[in-house]
Every structure is written in structure tokens, then in C-alpha cells.
Amino acid sequence: MEWYSASDQASRDRLEDAWSDAGAIDPELCETLLEVARGDVLEYATAETNGEQVTRLLTVLGYPAATISMVVAALGEVDPGTPARYVFAQLQQAKNLFNAGRIVGDTSGPDGFAFVPRPLSREIQKIIRPQSGVARVF
């Protein structure tokens, strides 16, 4: 599955289909929110295999999917791709970040801006690392 982006019109159209507010956000700000959200998701996600660790690192460094697949294949592992739950979590975290910057009522700061930090909520954490109810034995 492909990460959300606001870098081109096709990406923005896809994003607006999933998040109606995205069309009203400046494209540069929207791209920043999505990148921060993606980083939050990747930071919280656990990388269990070498292939997943390599995929995560190369994704954060901005390598294209085709290059990542070639590197993972050279390691002799199957490319795990980006799990759909990570992409969904990215979208939800971007919404949280956007809402954190909205001014509600007269709660703005001295410069007219307000920001409430939004770490990954428990709901988003559960999307990234679903609880199966089965204990892991290491």
C-alpha cells in the first residue's frame, strides 16, 4: 500500500477522497503533516525482520518503492511492503496533527496561534500494533 502524500494532484485527489478537510489545507502544510505523521507511525511500529528494518530505513530516507524492493530482494527476503494499517494510522495521525493546530474559541496564544501537541493516541497505537490476545514468547 502507498503512503498518503500531497506532492502532486493525483496524490491530493486520493487524499481528499480519504480526508475531506485535506482540500482546504495548503498543499505544503498538508505534505508536512503527512510526513510527520508517517514518521510518527514508523517510529512507533516494530520492525520484526531484517527486511522490515531495511524497508523502514530506506522509506524514511526517501528511496522509491522499486529501489527498496530490489535491496530487500538482494538480502534474500520477501518485500513486506507497507501494511495498510500503517497507511491508515498515518492518515489518522495527520488529522490529529491538523486538529491540534486549529484555534478553538479564544484559546489562541499571544501571537494568535495555538498548538496542542498530539502524540500517537492509544487508538492509533492499536492500529499500528494490533493486540491479538495471544502472548508472544521470545
XYZ file of N, CA and C in Angstrom:
414
model
N 0.854 -1.176 0.000
C 0.000 0.000 0.000
C 0.896 1.233 0.000
N 0.416 2.280 -0.611
C 1.182 3.512 -0.769
C 0.851 4.514 0.333
N 1.889 5.177 0.867
C 1.692 6.215 1.870
C 0.910 7.372 1.253
N 0.180 8.105 2.086
C -0.518 9.300 1.616
C 0.493 10.411 1.405
N 0.194 11.255 0.426
C 1.062 12.373 0.087
C 0.194 13.494 -0.486
N 0.741 14.687 -0.516
C 0.077 15.817 -1.161
C 1.025 16.445 -2.176
N 1.946 15.649 -2.692
C 3.008 16.166 -3.536
C 2.578 16.462 -4.973
N 1.507 15.833 -5.458
C 1.017 16.097 -6.808
C -0.505 15.990 -6.812
N -1.113 16.337 -7.936
C -2.574 16.388 -7.992
C -3.213 15.017 -7.777
N -2.646 13.974 -8.356
C -3.213 12.634 -8.172
C -3.153 12.211 -6.704
N -2.055 12.542 -6.034
C -1.914 12.220 -4.608
C -2.911 13.017 -3.778
N -3.092 14.305 -4.118
C -4.056 15.135 -3.388
C -5.487 14.647 -3.593
N -5.805 14.207 -4.823
C -7.140 13.667 -5.093
C -7.396 12.422 -4.245
N -6.419 11.541 -4.168
C -6.539 10.330 -3.344
C -6.722 10.706 -1.876
N -5.930 11.675 -1.425
C -6.004 12.120 -0.037
C -7.375 12.727 0.268
N -7.880 13.566 -0.624
C -9.184 14.212 -0.408
C -10.317 13.194 -0.378
N -10.157 12.072 -1.097
C -11.166 11.010 -1.037
C -11.215 10.389 0.358
N -10.072 10.365 1.039
C -9.993 9.762 2.371
C -10.200 10.783 3.493
N -9.898 12.054 3.231
C -9.962 13.097 4.261
C -10.521 14.369 3.639
N -11.767 14.643 3.896
C -12.448 15.765 3.242
C -11.816 17.121 3.559
N -11.251 17.312 4.739
C -10.620 18.585 5.110
C -9.325 18.852 4.342
N -8.737 17.829 3.761
C -7.425 17.988 3.127
C -7.446 19.011 1.994
N -8.566 19.120 1.291
C -8.650 20.075 0.187
C -8.572 21.522 0.627
N -8.897 21.785 1.878
C -8.874 23.156 2.393
C -7.534 23.530 3.019
N -6.614 22.580 3.073
C -5.309 22.814 3.702
C -4.289 23.157 2.621
N -3.434 24.122 2.900
C -2.341 24.458 1.990
C -1.572 23.176 1.651
N -1.303 22.897 0.366
C -0.632 21.652 -0.015
C 0.714 21.414 0.683
N 1.487 22.476 0.892
C 2.785 22.322 1.568
C 2.600 21.924 3.026
N 1.659 22.572 3.705
C 1.359 22.214 5.086
C 0.822 20.789 5.158
N -0.044 20.459 4.227
C -0.622 19.114 4.201
C 0.483 18.061 4.021
N 1.405 18.307 3.128
C 2.519 17.376 2.909
C 3.370 17.251 4.167
N 3.592 18.366 4.849
C 4.358 18.335 6.098
C 3.642 17.503 7.153
N 2.340 17.716 7.308
C 1.557 16.933 8.275
C 1.648 15.440 7.971
N 1.546 15.094 6.697
C 1.595 13.683 6.303
C 2.983 13.074 6.553
N 4.024 13.853 6.284
C 5.388 13.360 6.524
C 5.648 13.167 8.012
N 5.212 14.120 8.818
C 5.383 13.991 10.272
C 4.595 12.780 10.779
N 3.375 12.644 10.305
C 2.540 11.518 10.720
C 3.167 10.190 10.305
N 3.710 10.144 9.096
C 4.372 8.909 8.626
C 5.570 8.586 9.509
N 6.349 9.600 9.849
C 7.484 9.384 10.741
C 7.051 8.890 12.107
N 5.956 9.452 12.633
C 5.427 9.001 13.928
C 5.047 7.525 13.872
N 4.360 7.145 12.795
C 3.919 5.759 12.640
C 5.120 4.828 12.535
N 6.075 5.190 11.709
C 7.254 4.327 11.529
C 8.079 4.222 12.800
N 8.132 5.307 13.542
C 8.888 5.286 14.800
C 8.236 4.364 15.820
N 6.915 4.362 15.850
C 6.199 3.534 16.822
C 6.125 2.073 16.384
N 6.097 1.846 15.079
C 5.955 0.482 14.561
C 7.189 -0.353 14.912
N 6.947 -1.607 15.154
C 8.069 -2.504 15.421
C 8.527 -3.146 14.127
N 9.810 -3.218 13.912
C 10.379 -3.909 12.756
C 10.864 -5.268 13.240
N 10.196 -6.304 12.806
C 10.494 -7.632 13.338
C 11.516 -8.405 12.523
N 11.642 -8.102 11.242
C 12.593 -8.834 10.409
C 13.616 -7.866 9.835
N 14.709 -8.418 9.324
C 15.718 -7.570 8.688
C 15.120 -6.835 7.493
N 14.269 -7.530 6.720
C 13.633 -6.907 5.562
C 12.763 -5.738 5.959
N 12.019 -5.885 7.047
C 11.178 -4.787 7.516
C 12.024 -3.624 8.017
N 13.125 -3.928 8.687
C 14.005 -2.860 9.172
C 14.617 -2.099 8.007
N 15.069 -2.821 6.987
C 15.655 -2.179 5.809
C 14.594 -1.360 5.087
N 13.397 -1.922 4.948
C 12.303 -1.209 4.291
C 11.992 0.082 5.027
N 11.910 0.006 6.328
C 11.604 1.195 7.127
C 12.688 2.253 6.981
N 13.941 1.847 7.079
C 15.046 2.792 6.966
C 15.061 3.462 5.600
N 14.958 2.676 4.535
C 15.012 3.248 3.197
C 13.790 4.117 2.904
N 12.649 3.774 3.477
C 11.446 4.595 3.315
C 11.650 5.946 3.984
N 12.173 5.942 5.202
C 12.429 7.199 5.918
C 13.438 8.052 5.159
N 14.403 7.412 4.525
C 15.407 8.145 3.760
C 14.883 8.622 2.409
N 13.657 8.197 2.053
C 13.026 8.706 0.841
C 13.282 7.917 -0.427
N 13.798 6.691 -0.315
C 14.031 5.881 -1.508
C 12.709 5.413 -2.090
N 12.627 5.305 -3.430
C 11.380 4.834 -4.044
C 11.142 3.347 -3.761
N 9.879 2.948 -3.863
C 9.481 1.568 -3.557
C 10.238 0.547 -4.407
N 10.482 0.875 -5.675
C 11.184 -0.074 -6.556
C 12.609 -0.336 -6.052
N 13.294 0.694 -5.605
C 14.650 0.540 -5.075
C 14.635 -0.283 -3.794
N 13.667 -0.006 -2.937
C 13.549 -0.749 -1.684
C 13.322 -2.222 -1.968
N 12.463 -2.525 -2.923
C 12.195 -3.922 -3.282
C 13.451 -4.619 -3.777
N 14.258 -3.916 -4.581
C 15.494 -4.516 -5.088
C 16.472 -4.803 -3.953
N 16.592 -3.880 -3.012
C 17.514 -4.067 -1.885
C 17.063 -5.241 -1.025
N 15.772 -5.287 -0.715
C 15.242 -6.365 0.110
C 15.409 -7.703 -0.608
N 15.162 -7.718 -1.916
C 15.339 -8.950 -2.696
C 16.805 -9.387 -2.678
N 17.731 -8.418 -2.745
C 19.158 -8.747 -2.699
C 19.539 -9.369 -1.359
N 18.789 -9.025 -0.306
C 19.026 -9.625 1.004
C 18.456 -11.041 1.083
N 17.677 -11.407 0.045
C 17.090 -12.736 0.034
C 15.806 -12.837 0.834
N 15.132 -11.721 1.020
C 13.895 -11.717 1.782
C 12.761 -11.187 0.918
N 11.558 -11.511 1.285
C 10.383 -11.025 0.581
C 10.092 -9.607 1.057
N 9.796 -8.715 0.115
C 9.472 -7.330 0.460
C 8.125 -7.299 1.176
N 8.126 -6.888 2.447
C 6.869 -6.890 3.178
C 5.912 -5.779 2.739
N 6.405 -4.780 2.003
C 5.542 -3.668 1.612
C 5.147 -2.844 2.824
N 4.280 -1.894 2.604
C 3.782 -1.070 3.692
C 2.418 -1.604 4.098
N 2.285 -2.066 5.333
C 0.985 -2.577 5.768
C -0.100 -1.499 5.682
N -1.286 -1.907 5.274
C -2.407 -0.967 5.146
C -2.688 -0.272 6.471
N -2.479 -0.979 7.590
C -2.756 -0.360 8.897
C -1.809 0.805 9.165
N -0.577 0.761 8.644
C 0.349 1.874 8.815
C -0.146 3.099 8.037
N -0.627 2.867 6.819
C -1.109 3.965 5.983
C -2.348 4.595 6.618
N -3.241 3.765 7.136
C -4.432 4.273 7.819
C -4.034 5.064 9.066
N -3.071 4.548 9.818
C -2.593 5.248 11.016
C -1.964 6.586 10.636
N -1.244 6.636 9.511
C -0.662 7.897 9.048
C -1.764 8.930 8.814
N -2.832 8.513 8.157
C -3.937 9.421 7.871
C -4.580 9.930 9.160
N -4.809 9.030 10.105
C -5.437 9.428 11.369
C -4.526 10.363 12.160
N -3.226 10.093 12.172
C -2.288 10.961 12.890
C -2.200 12.329 12.215
N -2.231 12.380 10.885
C -2.214 13.666 10.184
C -3.444 14.491 10.565
N -4.592 13.842 10.668
C -5.813 14.538 11.097
C -5.644 15.077 12.513
N -5.079 14.265 13.403
C -4.845 14.717 14.777
C -3.916 15.921 14.816
N -2.841 15.876 14.026
C -1.895 16.986 13.988
C -2.564 18.255 13.449
N -3.366 18.104 12.411
C -4.072 19.253 11.842
C -5.026 19.847 12.875
N -5.781 19.007 13.532
C -6.736 19.489 14.533
C -6.037 20.132 15.726
N -4.822 19.716 16.018
C -4.065 20.306 17.122
C -3.723 21.765 16.834
N -3.619 22.118 15.568
C -3.261 23.476 15.201
C -4.436 24.406 14.996
N -5.628 23.874 15.070
C -6.820 24.707 14.898
C -7.065 25.542 16.153
N -7.506 26.767 15.960
C -7.850 27.630 17.087
C -9.321 27.411 17.400
N -9.578 27.068 18.649
C -10.949 26.844 19.088
C -11.326 27.977 20.034
N -12.362 28.722 19.666
C -12.780 29.829 20.520
C -11.701 30.891 20.601
N -11.423 31.369 21.816
C -10.401 32.399 22.002
C -9.206 31.827 22.755
N -8.819 30.597 22.399
C -7.707 29.937 23.088
C -6.370 30.185 22.403
N -6.305 31.188 21.535
C -5.058 31.442 20.836
C -4.022 32.038 21.781
N -2.773 31.826 21.407
C -1.669 32.338 22.202
C -1.423 33.804 21.908
N -0.324 34.365 22.436
C -0.054 35.798 22.284
C 0.133 36.222 20.827
N 0.571 35.318 19.960
C 0.779 35.669 18.555
C -0.413 35.284 17.684
N -1.506 34.843 18.311
C -2.679 34.460 17.546
C -2.691 33.012 17.121
N -1.716 32.240 17.570
C -1.632 30.842 17.198
C -1.818 29.961 18.424
N -2.289 28.760 18.187
C -2.427 27.781 19.263
C -2.000 26.432 18.730
N -1.325 25.652 19.536
C -0.948 24.299 19.140
C -0.940 23.413 20.372
N -1.670 22.340 20.283
C -1.701 21.351 21.353
C -0.987 20.120 20.820
N 0.157 19.740 21.380
C 0.881 18.572 20.861
C 0.002 17.327 20.876
N 0.111 16.523 19.840
C -0.681 15.306 19.730
C 0.240 14.115 19.504
N 0.635 13.465 20.577
C 1.378 12.219 20.378
C 0.419 11.179 19.812
N 0.935 10.057 19.393
C 0.069 8.997 18.883
C -0.936 8.598 19.951
N -2.204 8.672 19.620
C -3.245 8.285 20.574
C -3.236 6.770 20.751
N -3.854 6.302 21.804
C -3.942 4.860 22.041
C -4.639 4.154 20.885
N -5.648 4.813 20.298
C -6.363 4.208 19.174
C -5.426 4.002 17.985
N -4.603 5.002 17.689
C -3.667 4.878 16.574
C -2.587 3.849 16.905
N -2.127 3.827 18.142
C -1.148 2.815 18.542
C -1.698 1.408 18.328
N -2.988 1.216 18.617
C -3.610 -0.103 18.433
C -3.757 -0.458 16.959
N -3.889 0.548 16.106
C -3.936 0.288 14.671
C -2.567 -0.205 14.201
N -1.517 0.444 14.683
C -0.152 0.092 14.269
C 0.266 -1.260 14.823
N -0.004 -1.470 16.108
C 0.351 -2.728 16.774
C -0.919 -3.356 17.339
N -1.679 -4.053 16.504
C -2.938 -4.635 16.992
C -2.683 -5.658 18.092
N -3.595 -5.711 19.024
C -3.495 -6.661 20.132
C -4.247 -7.934 19.725
N -3.539 -9.039 19.681
C -4.155 -10.282 19.238
C -4.730 -11.074 20.403
N -4.328 -10.756 21.602
C -4.769 -11.545 22.753
C -3.935 -12.799 22.961
N -2.942 -12.984 22.101
C -2.065 -14.143 22.217
C -0.697 -13.645 22.698
N -0.208 -14.268 23.759
C 1.083 -13.854 24.307
C 2.202 -14.276 23.366
N 3.184 -13.402 23.193
C 4.373 -13.732 22.403
C 5.428 -14.320 23.314
N 6.076 -15.352 22.846
C 7.171 -15.963 23.583
C 8.443 -15.752 22.780
N 9.428 -15.147 23.415
C 10.683 -14.865 22.710
C 11.737 -15.839 23.135
